[in-house]
Amino acid sequence: MLTPSHLQQLTRQGMIEQALRQVDIEHEFSLVFQPVIDLRSWRTVAFEALARWNSPELGDVPPGQFIPIAERIGLINRLTTHLLGKALLIASDWPRHICLSFNLSAHDCASDEIAGQIIEIIKASHFDARRLDLEITETAIMQDVVKVQHTIDRFCRLGCGVALDDFGTGYSSLSQLLSLALTKIKIDRTFITGIDENPTRYKIVKSLVALSSDMQLECIAEGVETREELEALISLGCFFVQGYYFSQPMHHSHIDNWLKDN
Ligand code: C2E
Ligand code: CA
Ligand code: CA
């Protein structure tokens, strides 16, 4: 039986779907950027692009709500290609040592045609592909490992890095994941929150950091919010971090000043 909160959720999803069906991608979507910090130098080494939607009917809708619906109604590829082009254009103004990370959805990696479009956009941008990381979630990979593996190989041939996002959340086979041509893993925030006072999380992150080091993959911890979490990560030898402790995602116009202050 549907509870009132289920019903509310369904109504909300219906409203999002309706608004997405008539969305003006160009004007309603934008990007914000969150810095990735290398703790060895305390310097910003990259920014992750995150989508934002300001709908005239619904106001700000978070990506966690609109991405799954955009995937379901077949809008995600148009969104990805638009946002990727925009992100590459913005990042082409950054100093050459600063990289860009961009999130792909499961659908983007499941179709040869879409992967081809993504590759064309990267080539046409003249942005050095070696400065670009494409982030793919563990759950996206597990939907069709063989297909995603093929897509990842195509991205790698172009020179891009491929990061495994939300690592640890997908219950996937480790051997299958590690057989992919990944260059980075991103440890999900659920393991980082309270890592300093939760021995289980500490042990999990410890083994993920060791695993990434054995596999010669870079490891990034997401969602660092406190000094104590940061110190626990330093003690584990995790050098790349992202989180509100350093910065919320920012508008691209703030990046210059951020890099100067940093
Ligand atoms: P994600 O890729 O794991 O991105 C990290 C999310 O955590 C972002 O939420 C970011 O704003 C948030 N975050 C960063 N630091 C902290 C922190 O210290 N504490 C907390 N509580 N949160 C933090 P956001 O922007 O709402 O994005 C949610 C998810 O939506 C992303 O998770 C990603 O999976 C997806 N997403 C965002 N932009 C895009 C996009 O352009 N394309 C696709 N396909 N997915 C996107
Ligand atoms: Ca991500
Ligand atoms: Ca993530």
PDB file of C-alpha atoms and ligand atoms in Angstrom:
ATOM      1  CA  MET A   1       0.000   0.000   0.000  1.00  0.00           C
ATOM      2  CA  LEU A   2       1.200   3.518  -0.786  1.00  0.00           C
ATOM      3  CA  THR A   3       2.030   5.608   2.262  1.00  0.00           C
ATOM      4  CA  PRO A   4       1.524   9.416   2.151  1.00  0.00           C
ATOM      5  CA  SER A   5       5.309   9.899   1.849  1.00  0.00           C
ATOM      6  CA  HIS A   6       5.485   7.471  -1.094  1.00  0.00           C
ATOM      7  CA  LEU A   7       2.678   9.375  -2.727  1.00  0.00           C
ATOM      8  CA  GLN A   8       4.442  12.689  -2.124  1.00  0.00           C
ATOM      9  CA  GLN A   9       7.618  11.265  -3.622  1.00  0.00           C
ATOM     10  CA  LEU A  10       5.786   9.992  -6.696  1.00  0.00           C
ATOM     11  CA  THR A  11       4.096  13.348  -7.195  1.00  0.00           C
ATOM     12  CA  ARG A  12       7.444  15.107  -6.935  1.00  0.00           C
ATOM     13  CA  GLN A  13       9.007  12.689  -9.439  1.00  0.00           C
ATOM     14  CA  GLY A  14       6.091  13.282 -11.794  1.00  0.00           C
ATOM     15  CA  MET A  15       6.587  17.034 -11.546  1.00  0.00           C
ATOM     16  CA  ILE A  16      10.328  16.705 -12.208  1.00  0.00           C
ATOM     17  CA  GLU A  17       9.655  14.465 -15.187  1.00  0.00           C
ATOM     18  CA  GLN A  18       7.142  16.920 -16.631  1.00  0.00           C
ATOM     19  CA  ALA A  19       9.515  19.867 -16.161  1.00  0.00           C
ATOM     20  CA  LEU A  20      12.390  17.898 -17.736  1.00  0.00           C
ATOM     21  CA  ARG A  21      10.292  17.045 -20.780  1.00  0.00           C
ATOM     22  CA  GLN A  22      10.058  20.720 -21.647  1.00  0.00           C
ATOM     23  CA  VAL A  23      13.394  21.835 -20.247  1.00  0.00           C
ATOM     24  CA  ASP A  24      15.562  24.453 -21.922  1.00  0.00           C
ATOM     25  CA  ILE A  25      18.923  22.763 -21.272  1.00  0.00           C
ATOM     26  CA  GLU A  26      20.982  25.733 -22.430  1.00  0.00           C
ATOM     27  CA  HIS A  27      19.405  28.192 -19.993  1.00  0.00           C
ATOM     28  CA  GLU A  28      18.261  26.093 -17.045  1.00  0.00           C
ATOM     29  CA  PHE A  29      21.372  23.961 -16.451  1.00  0.00           C
ATOM     30  CA  SER A  30      24.716  25.132 -15.170  1.00  0.00           C
ATOM     31  CA  LEU A  31      27.812  23.731 -13.495  1.00  0.00           C
ATOM     32  CA  VAL A  32      29.566  24.275 -10.210  1.00  0.00           C
ATOM     33  CA  PHE A  33      33.078  23.070  -9.426  1.00  0.00           C
ATOM     34  CA  GLN A  34      34.490  21.474  -6.288  1.00  0.00           C
ATOM     35  CA  PRO A  35      38.265  21.474  -5.723  1.00  0.00           C
ATOM     36  CA  VAL A  36      40.280  18.284  -5.229  1.00  0.00           C
ATOM     37  CA  ILE A  37      43.205  18.903  -2.863  1.00  0.00           C
ATOM     38  CA  ASP A  38      46.562  17.104  -2.739  1.00  0.00           C
ATOM     39  CA  LEU A  39      47.378  16.922   0.972  1.00  0.00           C
ATOM     40  CA  ARG A  40      51.109  16.631   0.313  1.00  0.00           C
ATOM     41  CA  SER A  41      51.220  20.182  -1.027  1.00  0.00           C
ATOM     42  CA  TRP A  42      47.834  21.434   0.237  1.00  0.00           C
ATOM     43  CA  ARG A  43      47.242  22.630  -3.300  1.00  0.00           C
ATOM     44  CA  THR A  44      44.254  22.249  -5.590  1.00  0.00           C
ATOM     45  CA  VAL A  45      45.030  19.768  -8.347  1.00  0.00           C
ATOM     46  CA  ALA A  46      41.610  19.480 -10.011  1.00  0.00           C
ATOM     47  CA  PHE A  47      37.965  20.501  -9.937  1.00  0.00           C
ATOM     48  CA  GLU A  48      34.986  18.173 -10.246  1.00  0.00           C
ATOM     49  CA  ALA A  49      32.138  19.600 -12.352  1.00  0.00           C
ATOM     50  CA  LEU A  50      28.690  19.106 -10.794  1.00  0.00           C
ATOM     51  CA  ALA A  51      25.426  19.814 -12.582  1.00  0.00           C
ATOM     52  CA  ARG A  52      22.872  22.285 -11.256  1.00  0.00           C
ATOM     53  CA  TRP A  53      19.309  22.722 -12.490  1.00  0.00           C
ATOM     54  CA  ASN A  54      17.259  25.810 -11.847  1.00  0.00           C
ATOM     55  CA  SER A  55      13.777  25.052 -13.130  1.00  0.00           C
ATOM     56  CA  PRO A  56      11.375  27.977 -13.671  1.00  0.00           C
ATOM     57  CA  GLU A  57       8.569  25.848 -12.169  1.00  0.00           C
ATOM     58  CA  LEU A  58      10.379  23.911  -9.447  1.00  0.00           C
ATOM     59  CA  GLY A  59      13.344  26.103  -8.479  1.00  0.00           C
ATOM     60  CA  ASP A  60      16.644  24.398  -7.685  1.00  0.00           C
ATOM     61  CA  VAL A  61      16.427  20.628  -8.094  1.00  0.00           C
ATOM     62  CA  PRO A  62      19.462  18.584  -6.916  1.00  0.00           C
ATOM     63  CA  PRO A  63      21.173  16.161  -9.347  1.00  0.00           C
ATOM     64  CA  GLY A  64      20.391  13.218  -7.083  1.00  0.00           C
ATOM     65  CA  GLN A  65      16.722  13.865  -7.994  1.00  0.00           C
ATOM     66  CA  PHE A  66      16.901  14.819 -11.658  1.00  0.00           C
ATOM     67  CA  ILE A  67      19.683  12.540 -12.994  1.00  0.00           C
ATOM     68  CA  PRO A  68      17.770   9.253 -12.503  1.00  0.00           C
ATOM     69  CA  ILE A  69      14.676  10.758 -14.150  1.00  0.00           C
ATOM     70  CA  ALA A  70      16.716  12.259 -17.009  1.00  0.00           C
ATOM     71  CA  GLU A  71      18.143   8.763 -17.532  1.00  0.00           C
ATOM     72  CA  ARG A  72      14.703   7.173 -17.519  1.00  0.00           C
ATOM     73  CA  ILE A  73      13.173   9.571 -20.056  1.00  0.00           C
ATOM     74  CA  GLY A  74      16.175   9.496 -22.393  1.00  0.00           C
ATOM     75  CA  LEU A  75      17.353  13.059 -21.754  1.00  0.00           C
ATOM     76  CA  ILE A  76      20.646  12.244 -20.067  1.00  0.00           C
ATOM     77  CA  ASN A  77      22.794  12.027 -23.198  1.00  0.00           C
ATOM     78  CA  ARG A  78      21.784  15.486 -24.373  1.00  0.00           C
ATOM     79  CA  LEU A  79      22.475  16.768 -20.893  1.00  0.00           C
ATOM     80  CA  THR A  80      25.869  15.054 -20.709  1.00  0.00           C
ATOM     81  CA  THR A  81      27.035  16.339 -24.074  1.00  0.00           C
ATOM     82  CA  HIS A  82      25.870  19.886 -23.316  1.00  0.00           C
ATOM     83  CA  LEU A  83      27.464  19.971 -19.853  1.00  0.00           C
ATOM     84  CA  LEU A  84      30.691  18.301 -20.983  1.00  0.00           C
ATOM     85  CA  GLY A  85      31.161  20.899 -23.725  1.00  0.00           C
ATOM     86  CA  LYS A  86      30.525  23.659 -21.208  1.00  0.00           C
ATOM     87  CA  ALA A  87      32.884  22.173 -18.594  1.00  0.00           C
ATOM     88  CA  LEU A  88      35.710  21.782 -21.129  1.00  0.00           C
ATOM     89  CA  LEU A  89      35.274  25.360 -22.291  1.00  0.00           C
ATOM     90  CA  ILE A  90      35.450  26.670 -18.719  1.00  0.00           C
ATOM     91  CA  ALA A  91      38.416  24.438 -17.837  1.00  0.00           C
ATOM     92  CA  SER A  92      40.371  25.565 -20.886  1.00  0.00           C
ATOM     93  CA  ASP A  93      40.926  28.891 -19.054  1.00  0.00           C
ATOM     94  CA  TRP A  94      42.543  27.197 -16.045  1.00  0.00           C
ATOM     95  CA  PRO A  95      46.296  26.887 -15.437  1.00  0.00           C
ATOM     96  CA  ARG A  96      47.694  23.824 -17.202  1.00  0.00           C
ATOM     97  CA  HIS A  97      48.413  21.885 -14.009  1.00  0.00           C
ATOM     98  CA  ILE A  98      44.732  21.937 -12.955  1.00  0.00           C
ATOM     99  CA  CYS A  99      42.644  18.980 -14.120  1.00  0.00           C
ATOM    100  CA  LEU A 100      38.909  18.560 -14.711  1.00  0.00           C
ATOM    101  CA  SER A 101      36.717  15.703 -13.488  1.00  0.00           C
ATOM    102  CA  PHE A 102      33.371  15.099 -15.144  1.00  0.00           C
ATOM    103  CA  ASN A 103      30.592  12.689 -14.114  1.00  0.00           C
ATOM    104  CA  LEU A 104      29.144  10.307 -16.681  1.00  0.00           C
ATOM    105  CA  SER A 105      25.929   8.392 -16.217  1.00  0.00           C
ATOM    106  CA  ALA A 106      25.419   4.673 -16.771  1.00  0.00           C
ATOM    107  CA  HIS A 107      23.608   5.417 -20.042  1.00  0.00           C
ATOM    108  CA  ASP A 108      26.550   7.410 -21.406  1.00  0.00           C
ATOM    109  CA  CYS A 109      28.802   4.365 -21.136  1.00  0.00           C
ATOM    110  CA  ALA A 110      26.329   1.777 -22.356  1.00  0.00           C
ATOM    111  CA  SER A 111      26.066   3.044 -25.923  1.00  0.00           C
ATOM    112  CA  ASP A 112      28.868   3.089 -28.505  1.00  0.00           C
ATOM    113  CA  GLU A 113      27.172   5.982 -30.225  1.00  0.00           C
ATOM    114  CA  ILE A 114      27.046   8.190 -27.132  1.00  0.00           C
ATOM    115  CA  ALA A 115      30.611   7.263 -26.168  1.00  0.00           C
ATOM    116  CA  GLY A 116      31.586   8.308 -29.707  1.00  0.00           C
ATOM    117  CA  GLN A 117      29.840  11.662 -29.243  1.00  0.00           C
ATOM    118  CA  ILE A 118      31.634  12.197 -25.934  1.00  0.00           C
ATOM    119  CA  ILE A 119      34.970  11.447 -27.601  1.00  0.00           C
ATOM    120  CA  GLU A 120      34.206  13.891 -30.433  1.00  0.00           C
ATOM    121  CA  ILE A 121      33.345  16.651 -27.945  1.00  0.00           C
ATOM    122  CA  ILE A 122      36.636  16.096 -26.112  1.00  0.00           C
ATOM    123  CA  LYS A 123      38.623  16.138 -29.359  1.00  0.00           C
ATOM    124  CA  ALA A 124      36.834  19.241 -30.671  1.00  0.00           C
ATOM    125  CA  SER A 125      37.497  21.125 -27.414  1.00  0.00           C
ATOM    126  CA  HIS A 126      41.296  20.905 -27.866  1.00  0.00           C
ATOM    127  CA  PHE A 127      41.470  20.435 -24.087  1.00  0.00           C
ATOM    128  CA  ASP A 128      44.375  18.097 -23.313  1.00  0.00           C
ATOM    129  CA  ALA A 129      42.633  14.763 -22.641  1.00  0.00           C
ATOM    130  CA  ARG A 130      45.366  13.900 -20.134  1.00  0.00           C
ATOM    131  CA  ARG A 131      43.928  16.666 -17.923  1.00  0.00           C
ATOM    132  CA  LEU A 132      40.452  15.106 -17.984  1.00  0.00           C
ATOM    133  CA  ASP A 133      39.058  12.415 -15.702  1.00  0.00           C
ATOM    134  CA  LEU A 134      35.726  10.829 -16.501  1.00  0.00           C
ATOM    135  CA  GLU A 135      33.952   9.559 -13.394  1.00  0.00           C
ATOM    136  CA  ILE A 136      31.808   6.451 -13.637  1.00  0.00           C
ATOM    137  CA  THR A 137      29.937   5.075 -10.647  1.00  0.00           C
ATOM    138  CA  GLU A 138      30.346   1.530  -9.482  1.00  0.00           C
ATOM    139  CA  THR A 139      26.631   0.877  -9.987  1.00  0.00           C
ATOM    140  CA  ALA A 140      26.837   2.183 -13.575  1.00  0.00           C
ATOM    141  CA  ILE A 141      29.687  -0.193 -14.318  1.00  0.00           C
ATOM    142  CA  MET A 142      27.872  -3.176 -12.903  1.00  0.00           C
ATOM    143  CA  GLN A 143      24.839  -2.630 -15.157  1.00  0.00           C
ATOM    144  CA  ASP A 144      26.832  -3.931 -18.132  1.00  0.00           C
ATOM    145  CA  VAL A 145      30.458  -4.645 -17.308  1.00  0.00           C
ATOM    146  CA  VAL A 146      31.490  -5.812 -20.767  1.00  0.00           C
ATOM    147  CA  LYS A 147      30.037  -2.798 -22.540  1.00  0.00           C
ATOM    148  CA  VAL A 148      31.415  -0.328 -19.995  1.00  0.00           C
ATOM    149  CA  GLN A 149      34.820  -1.986 -20.218  1.00  0.00           C
ATOM    150  CA  HIS A 150      34.845  -1.374 -23.967  1.00  0.00           C
ATOM    151  CA  THR A 151      33.835   2.284 -23.451  1.00  0.00           C
ATOM    152  CA  ILE A 152      36.475   2.799 -20.756  1.00  0.00           C
ATOM    153  CA  ASP A 153      39.119   1.433 -23.134  1.00  0.00           C
ATOM    154  CA  ARG A 154      38.042   3.948 -25.779  1.00  0.00           C
ATOM    155  CA  PHE A 155      38.313   6.835 -23.286  1.00  0.00           C
ATOM    156  CA  CYS A 156      41.725   5.610 -22.133  1.00  0.00           C
ATOM    157  CA  ARG A 157      43.037   5.456 -25.706  1.00  0.00           C
ATOM    158  CA  LEU A 158      42.177   9.127 -25.988  1.00  0.00           C
ATOM    159  CA  GLY A 159      44.382   9.816 -22.962  1.00  0.00           C
ATOM    160  CA  CYS A 160      41.647  10.505 -20.387  1.00  0.00           C
ATOM    161  CA  GLY A 161      41.727   9.152 -16.867  1.00  0.00           C
ATOM    162  CA  VAL A 162      38.777   7.068 -15.717  1.00  0.00           C
ATOM    163  CA  ALA A 163      37.784   7.245 -12.070  1.00  0.00           C
ATOM    164  CA  LEU A 164      35.577   4.739 -10.282  1.00  0.00           C
ATOM    165  CA  ASP A 165      33.082   6.907  -8.375  1.00  0.00           C
ATOM    166  CA  ASP A 166      31.268   6.001  -5.125  1.00  0.00           C
ATOM    167  CA  PHE A 167      33.632   3.076  -4.625  1.00  0.00           C
ATOM    168  CA  GLY A 168      32.416   0.684  -1.974  1.00  0.00           C
ATOM    169  CA  THR A 169      28.681   1.261  -2.446  1.00  0.00           C
ATOM    170  CA  GLY A 170      27.854  -1.190  -5.216  1.00  0.00           C
ATOM    171  CA  TYR A 171      28.551  -4.674  -3.813  1.00  0.00           C
ATOM    172  CA  SER A 172      30.339  -5.456  -7.052  1.00  0.00           C
ATOM    173  CA  SER A 173      32.921  -8.100  -7.608  1.00  0.00           C
ATOM    174  CA  LEU A 174      36.305  -6.642  -6.778  1.00  0.00           C
ATOM    175  CA  SER A 175      38.112  -8.749  -9.348  1.00  0.00           C
ATOM    176  CA  GLN A 176      35.710  -7.580 -12.047  1.00  0.00           C
ATOM    177  CA  LEU A 177      36.160  -3.935 -11.072  1.00  0.00           C
ATOM    178  CA  LEU A 178      39.908  -4.174 -10.948  1.00  0.00           C
ATOM    179  CA  SER A 179      40.061  -5.778 -14.379  1.00  0.00           C
ATOM    180  CA  LEU A 180      38.847  -2.468 -15.863  1.00  0.00           C
ATOM    181  CA  ALA A 181      41.373   0.064 -17.125  1.00  0.00           C
ATOM    182  CA  LEU A 182      40.680   2.484 -14.270  1.00  0.00           C
ATOM    183  CA  THR A 183      43.135   5.167 -13.210  1.00  0.00           C
ATOM    184  CA  LYS A 184      41.525   6.369  -9.950  1.00  0.00           C
ATOM    185  CA  ILE A 185      39.111   5.330  -7.296  1.00  0.00           C
ATOM    186  CA  LYS A 186      36.951   7.662  -5.264  1.00  0.00           C
ATOM    187  CA  ILE A 187      35.983   6.406  -1.840  1.00  0.00           C
ATOM    188  CA  ASP A 188      32.358   7.202  -1.125  1.00  0.00           C
ATOM    189  CA  ARG A 189      31.435   9.757   1.523  1.00  0.00           C
ATOM    190  CA  THR A 190      29.502   7.162   3.548  1.00  0.00           C
ATOM    191  CA  PHE A 191      32.867   5.625   4.557  1.00  0.00           C
ATOM    192  CA  ILE A 192      34.537   8.967   5.256  1.00  0.00           C
ATOM    193  CA  THR A 193      31.875  10.530   7.495  1.00  0.00           C
ATOM    194  CA  GLY A 194      32.952   9.945  11.103  1.00  0.00           C
ATOM    195  CA  ILE A 195      35.949   7.830  10.048  1.00  0.00           C
ATOM    196  CA  ASP A 196      37.884   9.234  13.037  1.00  0.00           C
ATOM    197  CA  GLU A 197      35.468   7.717  15.573  1.00  0.00           C
ATOM    198  CA  ASN A 198      34.112   4.681  13.744  1.00  0.00           C
ATOM    199  CA  PRO A 199      36.612   1.770  13.783  1.00  0.00           C
ATOM    200  CA  THR A 200      34.742  -0.166  11.066  1.00  0.00           C
ATOM    201  CA  ARG A 201      34.841   2.730   8.616  1.00  0.00           C
ATOM    202  CA  TYR A 202      38.474   3.347   9.486  1.00  0.00           C
ATOM    203  CA  LYS A 203      39.352  -0.274   8.692  1.00  0.00           C
ATOM    204  CA  ILE A 204      37.379  -0.258   5.431  1.00  0.00           C
ATOM    205  CA  VAL A 205      39.085   2.930   4.231  1.00  0.00           C
ATOM    206  CA  LYS A 206      42.441   1.564   5.342  1.00  0.00           C
ATOM    207  CA  SER A 207      41.982  -1.490   3.132  1.00  0.00           C
ATOM    208  CA  LEU A 208      40.678   0.576   0.196  1.00  0.00           C
ATOM    209  CA  VAL A 209      43.709   2.884   0.395  1.00  0.00           C
ATOM    210  CA  ALA A 210      46.046  -0.135   0.536  1.00  0.00           C
ATOM    211  CA  LEU A 211      44.225  -1.775  -2.365  1.00  0.00           C
ATOM    212  CA  SER A 212      44.466   1.323  -4.542  1.00  0.00           C
ATOM    213  CA  SER A 213      48.144   1.647  -3.760  1.00  0.00           C
ATOM    214  CA  ASP A 214      48.767  -2.031  -4.654  1.00  0.00           C
ATOM    215  CA  MET A 215      46.881  -1.548  -7.910  1.00  0.00           C
ATOM    216  CA  GLN A 216      48.740   1.715  -8.612  1.00  0.00           C
ATOM    217  CA  LEU A 217      45.509   3.632  -8.708  1.00  0.00           C
ATOM    218  CA  GLU A 218      45.165   7.120  -7.299  1.00  0.00           C
ATOM    219  CA  CYS A 219      42.724   7.266  -4.417  1.00  0.00           C
ATOM    220  CA  ILE A 220      40.469  10.224  -3.602  1.00  0.00           C
ATOM    221  CA  ALA A 221      38.400  10.517  -0.427  1.00  0.00           C
ATOM    222  CA  GLU A 222      35.067  12.274  -0.922  1.00  0.00           C
ATOM    223  CA  GLY A 223      33.009  14.271   1.535  1.00  0.00           C
ATOM    224  CA  VAL A 224      35.643  15.315   4.072  1.00  0.00           C
ATOM    225  CA  GLU A 225      33.897  17.680   6.461  1.00  0.00           C
ATOM    226  CA  THR A 226      36.032  17.855   9.603  1.00  0.00           C
ATOM    227  CA  ARG A 227      39.643  18.276  10.693  1.00  0.00           C
ATOM    228  CA  GLU A 228      39.401  14.926  12.525  1.00  0.00           C
ATOM    229  CA  GLU A 229      38.322  13.062   9.366  1.00  0.00           C
ATOM    230  CA  LEU A 230      41.149  14.730   7.489  1.00  0.00           C
ATOM    231  CA  GLU A 231      43.725  13.677  10.103  1.00  0.00           C
ATOM    232  CA  ALA A 232      42.472  10.074   9.996  1.00  0.00           C
ATOM    233  CA  LEU A 233      42.894  10.087   6.194  1.00  0.00           C
ATOM    234  CA  ILE A 234      46.411  11.532   6.437  1.00  0.00           C
ATOM    235  CA  SER A 235      47.337   8.780   8.907  1.00  0.00           C
ATOM    236  CA  LEU A 236      46.139   6.224   6.328  1.00  0.00           C
ATOM    237  CA  GLY A 237      48.224   7.746   3.541  1.00  0.00           C
ATOM    238  CA  CYS A 238      45.260   9.012   1.509  1.00  0.00           C
ATOM    239  CA  PHE A 239      46.521  12.149  -0.204  1.00  0.00           C
ATOM    240  CA  PHE A 240      43.691  13.348  -2.416  1.00  0.00           C
ATOM    241  CA  VAL A 241      40.574  14.748  -0.785  1.00  0.00           C
ATOM    242  CA  GLN A 242      37.393  16.630  -1.582  1.00  0.00           C
ATOM    243  CA  GLY A 243      34.775  17.975   0.774  1.00  0.00           C
ATOM    244  CA  TYR A 244      33.075  20.859   2.506  1.00  0.00           C
ATOM    245  CA  TYR A 245      36.030  21.085   4.929  1.00  0.00           C
ATOM    246  CA  PHE A 246      37.906  22.703   2.039  1.00  0.00           C
ATOM    247  CA  SER A 247      35.143  24.082  -0.107  1.00  0.00           C
ATOM    248  CA  GLN A 248      31.587  23.714  -1.296  1.00  0.00           C
ATOM    249  CA  PRO A 249      31.261  23.440  -5.074  1.00  0.00           C
ATOM    250  CA  MET A 250      31.735  26.960  -6.497  1.00  0.00           C
ATOM    251  CA  HIS A 251      30.692  29.011  -9.509  1.00  0.00           C
ATOM    252  CA  HIS A 252      33.450  29.083 -12.128  1.00  0.00           C
ATOM    253  CA  SER A 253      33.913  32.830 -11.667  1.00  0.00           C
ATOM    254  CA  HIS A 254      35.314  32.130  -8.169  1.00  0.00           C
ATOM    255  CA  ILE A 255      37.972  29.682  -9.349  1.00  0.00           C
ATOM    256  CA  ASP A 256      40.618  32.298 -10.157  1.00  0.00           C
ATOM    257  CA  ASN A 257      40.472  33.744  -6.659  1.00  0.00           C
ATOM    258  CA  TRP A 258      40.378  30.305  -5.090  1.00  0.00           C
ATOM    259  CA  LEU A 259      43.562  29.318  -6.906  1.00  0.00           C
ATOM    260  CA  LYS A 260      45.268  32.598  -5.929  1.00  0.00           C
ATOM    261  CA  ASP A 261      44.369  32.189  -2.230  1.00  0.00           C
ATOM    262  CA  ASN A 262      45.235  28.493  -2.345  1.00  0.00           C
TER     263      ASN A 262
HETATM  264  P1  C2E B   1      29.131  12.563  -6.706  1.00  0.00           P
HETATM  265  O1  C2E B   1      29.737  12.478  -8.063  1.00  0.00           O
HETATM  266  O2  C2E B   1      29.547  11.549  -5.706  1.00  0.00           O
HETATM  267  O3  C2E B   1      29.429  14.043  -6.202  1.00  0.00           O
HETATM  268  C1  C2E B   1      29.654  14.378  -4.855  1.00  0.00           C
HETATM  269  C2  C2E B   1      28.415  14.945  -4.221  1.00  0.00           C
HETATM  270  O4  C2E B   1      28.673  15.202  -2.840  1.00  0.00           O
HETATM  271  C3  C2E B   1      28.016  16.298  -4.797  1.00  0.00           C
HETATM  272  O5  C2E B   1      26.598  16.398  -4.621  1.00  0.00           O
HETATM  273  C4  C2E B   1      28.720  17.288  -3.866  1.00  0.00           C
HETATM  274  O6  C2E B   1      28.115  18.565  -3.870  1.00  0.00           O
HETATM  275  C5  C2E B   1      28.526  16.576  -2.547  1.00  0.00           C
HETATM  276  N1  C2E B   1      29.581  16.886  -1.578  1.00  0.00           N
HETATM  277  C6  C2E B   1      30.862  17.259  -1.812  1.00  0.00           C
HETATM  278  N2  C2E B   1      31.532  17.414  -0.640  1.00  0.00           N
HETATM  279  C7  C2E B   1      30.661  17.120   0.354  1.00  0.00           C
HETATM  280  C8  C2E B   1      30.756  17.095   1.784  1.00  0.00           C
HETATM  281  O7  C2E B   1      31.795  17.365   2.388  1.00  0.00           O
HETATM  282  N3  C2E B   1      29.635  16.732   2.460  1.00  0.00           N
HETATM  283  C9  C2E B   1      28.449  16.433   1.828  1.00  0.00           C
HETATM  284  N4  C2E B   1      27.388  16.120   2.573  1.00  0.00           N
HETATM  285  N5  C2E B   1      28.329  16.429   0.468  1.00  0.00           N
HETATM  286  C10 C2E B   1      29.424  16.769  -0.247  1.00  0.00           C
HETATM  287  P2  C2E B   1      25.667  16.869  -5.808  1.00  0.00           P
HETATM  288  O8  C2E B   1      26.283  18.003  -6.560  1.00  0.00           O
HETATM  289  O9  C2E B   1      24.301  17.040  -5.231  1.00  0.00           O
HETATM  290  O10 C2E B   1      25.664  15.614  -6.786  1.00  0.00           O
HETATM  291  C11 C2E B   1      25.098  14.385  -6.406  1.00  0.00           C
HETATM  292  C12 C2E B   1      25.399  13.325  -7.430  1.00  0.00           C
HETATM  293  O11 C2E B   1      24.745  13.608  -8.681  1.00  0.00           O
HETATM  294  C13 C2E B   1      26.888  13.238  -7.787  1.00  0.00           C
HETATM  295  O12 C2E B   1      27.534  12.490  -6.800  1.00  0.00           O
HETATM  296  C14 C2E B   1      26.833  12.548  -9.148  1.00  0.00           C
HETATM  297  O13 C2E B   1      26.683  11.167  -8.996  1.00  0.00           O
HETATM  298  C15 C2E B   1      25.555  13.123  -9.728  1.00  0.00           C
HETATM  299  N6  C2E B   1      25.917  14.224 -10.637  1.00  0.00           N
HETATM  300  C16 C2E B   1      26.211  15.519 -10.374  1.00  0.00           C
HETATM  301  N7  C2E B   1      26.501  16.209 -11.505  1.00  0.00           N
HETATM  302  C17 C2E B   1      26.391  15.312 -12.519  1.00  0.00           C
HETATM  303  C18 C2E B   1      26.546  15.395 -13.956  1.00  0.00           C
HETATM  304  O14 C2E B   1      26.896  16.437 -14.526  1.00  0.00           O
HETATM  305  N8  C2E B   1      26.334  14.241 -14.658  1.00  0.00           N
HETATM  306  C19 C2E B   1      25.977  13.058 -14.060  1.00  0.00           C
HETATM  307  N9  C2E B   1      25.764  11.979 -14.818  1.00  0.00           N
HETATM  308  N10 C2E B   1      25.826  12.942 -12.734  1.00  0.00           N
HETATM  309  C20 C2E B   1      26.029  14.058 -11.971  1.00  0.00           C
HETATM  310 CA    CA B   2      31.673  12.180  -8.933  1.00  0.00          CA
HETATM  311 CA    CA B   3      31.057  10.062  -5.522  1.00  0.00          CA
END
